[in-house]
C-alpha cells in the first residue's frame, strides 16, 4: 500500500488532477460523507478541506469522540438502543455492559487492547490509528480512494465525463460506470468514492448556466 501523504499534499494533488482532467473542484467534496467516513465532525472536515487547522485535541479526545461517532452512526443505521449496542460490544470484547456503554457514549477511553477489539467490531480501516490519528491524517486517508481513481489517467473513470453525466441523467448507474474500472478497491472504498463522485457531478451540474 502506498504511504499516506500529508493532507496538504493530498489536497494539492487532488486539485492539480482535477484541473488537468476538467472535473469539478476538489473543495466540493461532500463534507458529510467524509465526516461519516472518518468519524470526524463535519465542521472539522470543512475546515480541513479549506486548508485550515482543526481544533486542538488530545489522543484521548480523538478516541472518545470517534468511538461515540461510530456508535451513534450504528444506532441510527440499525435502529437499536444504546443498551443493545453495549450488549454486543460487551460480548465481543469480553467487558461488562456498563463499561461498554460508557465507552460507546464517549464517557470512557478504552485501553489499547479494547481499542483493537473496537476496530474489528466496527470494521474500520487503518487499525487503531483510525481512532488515534490527527484529523488531517484521518481525512487524508479518506481521500485516498478518490486520488486512486484520478491517478488512473486518461483511461480512468473520472476522465469518462460524458458517461458519468449520462448516468446522472438516468441513462446508467454511477457505480457501474465510475467504479467498475477502479480495480482493487475494497467495497467500503467503492461506497465513499461513489458518493463523492455523485456529489461532485451534482454540484457541477448546478453550477452550469
Coordinates of N, CA, C and O in Angstrom, one line a residue, residues 2 24 51 63 68 93 152 167:
X2 N 0.5 2.3 -0.8 CA 1.2 3.5 -0.8 C 1.2 4.2 0.5 O 0.3 4.1 1.3
X24 N -15.0 18.6 -11.6 CA -15.3 19.6 -10.6 C -14.2 19.8 -9.6 O -13.4 19.0 -9.4
X51 N -8.1 24.1 4.0 CA -6.7 24.3 4.3 C -6.5 24.9 5.7 O -5.4 25.3 6.0
X63 N -10.1 9.5 20.5 CA -10.6 8.2 20.7 C -12.1 8.2 21.2 O -13.0 7.6 20.6
X68 N -17.6 7.3 19.9 CA -19.0 7.8 20.0 C -19.7 8.0 18.6 O -20.8 7.7 18.4
X93 N -16.0 -7.9 23.2 CA -14.8 -7.5 23.8 C -14.5 -8.2 25.2 O -13.4 -8.1 25.7
X152 N -5.5 7.4 -12.3 CA -5.6 6.4 -13.4 C -5.4 7.0 -14.8 O -5.3 6.3 -15.7
X167 N -25.1 9.0 -16.7 CA -25.6 8.2 -15.6 C -26.5 9.0 -14.7 O -27.5 8.6 -14.3

